[in-house]
Short mmCIF file of C-alpha atoms in Angstrom, two decimals:
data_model
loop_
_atom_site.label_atom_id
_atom_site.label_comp_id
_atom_site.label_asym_id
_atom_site.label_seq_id
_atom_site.Cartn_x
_atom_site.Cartn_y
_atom_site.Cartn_z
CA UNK A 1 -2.92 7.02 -8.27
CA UNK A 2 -6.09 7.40 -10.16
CA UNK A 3 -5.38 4.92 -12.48
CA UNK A 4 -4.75 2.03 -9.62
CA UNK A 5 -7.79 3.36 -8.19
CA UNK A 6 -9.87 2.23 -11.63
CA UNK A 7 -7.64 -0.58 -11.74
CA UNK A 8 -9.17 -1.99 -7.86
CA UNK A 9 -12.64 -1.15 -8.77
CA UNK A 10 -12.29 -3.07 -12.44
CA UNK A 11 -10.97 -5.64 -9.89
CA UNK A 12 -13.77 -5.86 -7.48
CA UNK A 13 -16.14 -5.88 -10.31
CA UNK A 14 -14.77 -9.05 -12.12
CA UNK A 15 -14.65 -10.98 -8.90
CA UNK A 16 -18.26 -9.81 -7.38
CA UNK A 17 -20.08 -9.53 -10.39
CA UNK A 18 -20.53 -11.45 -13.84
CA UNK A 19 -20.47 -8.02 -15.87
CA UNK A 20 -19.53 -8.49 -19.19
CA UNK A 21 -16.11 -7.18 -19.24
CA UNK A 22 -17.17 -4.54 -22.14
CA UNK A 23 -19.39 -3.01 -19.37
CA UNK A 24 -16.51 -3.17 -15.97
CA UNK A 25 -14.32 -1.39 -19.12
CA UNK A 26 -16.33 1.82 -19.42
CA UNK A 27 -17.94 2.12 -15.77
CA UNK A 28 -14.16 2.04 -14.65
CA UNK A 29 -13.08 4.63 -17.44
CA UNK A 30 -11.48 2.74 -19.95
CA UNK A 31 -11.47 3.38 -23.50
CA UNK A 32 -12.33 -0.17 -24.26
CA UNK A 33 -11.77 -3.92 -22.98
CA UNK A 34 -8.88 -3.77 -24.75
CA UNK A 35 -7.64 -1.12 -22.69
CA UNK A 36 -8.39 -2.27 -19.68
CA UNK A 37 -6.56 -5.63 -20.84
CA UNK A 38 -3.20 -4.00 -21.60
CA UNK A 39 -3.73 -2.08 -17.92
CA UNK A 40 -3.89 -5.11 -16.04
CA UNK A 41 -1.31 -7.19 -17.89
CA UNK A 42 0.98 -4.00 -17.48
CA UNK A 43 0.70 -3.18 -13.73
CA UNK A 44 -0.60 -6.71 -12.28
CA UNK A 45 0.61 -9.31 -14.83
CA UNK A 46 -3.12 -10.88 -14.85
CA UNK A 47 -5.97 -10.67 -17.40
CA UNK A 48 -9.49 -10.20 -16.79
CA UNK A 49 -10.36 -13.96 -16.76
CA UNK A 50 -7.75 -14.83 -14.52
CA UNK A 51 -9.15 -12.85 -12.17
CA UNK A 52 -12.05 -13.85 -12.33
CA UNK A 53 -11.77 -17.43 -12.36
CA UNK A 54 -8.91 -16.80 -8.87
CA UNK A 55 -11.40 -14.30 -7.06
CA UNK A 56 -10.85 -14.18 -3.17
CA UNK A 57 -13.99 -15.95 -1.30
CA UNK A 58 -14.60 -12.71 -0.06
CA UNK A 59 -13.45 -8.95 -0.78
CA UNK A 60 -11.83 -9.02 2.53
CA UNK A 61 -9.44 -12.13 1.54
CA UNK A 62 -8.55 -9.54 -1.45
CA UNK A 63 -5.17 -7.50 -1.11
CA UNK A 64 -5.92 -3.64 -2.61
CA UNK A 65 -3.39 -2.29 -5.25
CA UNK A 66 -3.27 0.87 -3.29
CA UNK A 67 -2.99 0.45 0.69
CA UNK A 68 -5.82 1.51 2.55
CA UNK A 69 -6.15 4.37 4.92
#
């Protein structure tokens, strides 16, 4: 659970931000980019720059990994 909770803030950082992905790596608790890499291609199938370049117009458009309460 925490781990898909990392994952949809890594998320929202790629699409709302132009953070180097480096930085969205450690202030979501990765190890490394490299880390967060494998993440994503493991439990989403997407890499960083794909979602970046096929961010939602707004966070709203964006379906969470976990559902909301």
């Amino acid at each position: 659970y925490g781990l898909l909770l990392r994952l949809d803030k890594a998320r929202g950082l790629l699409w709302g931000t132009q953070m180097p992905l480096p930085a969205v790596a450690a202030e979501t608790g990765f190890a490394d980019q490299s880390h967060l890499t494998r993440t994503l291609g493991t439990l989403s199938n997407q890499t960083p720059l794909r979602l970046r370049m096929t961010a939602p117009c707004t966070e709203a458009d964006a379906a969470p990994l976990l559902p909301r309460a």
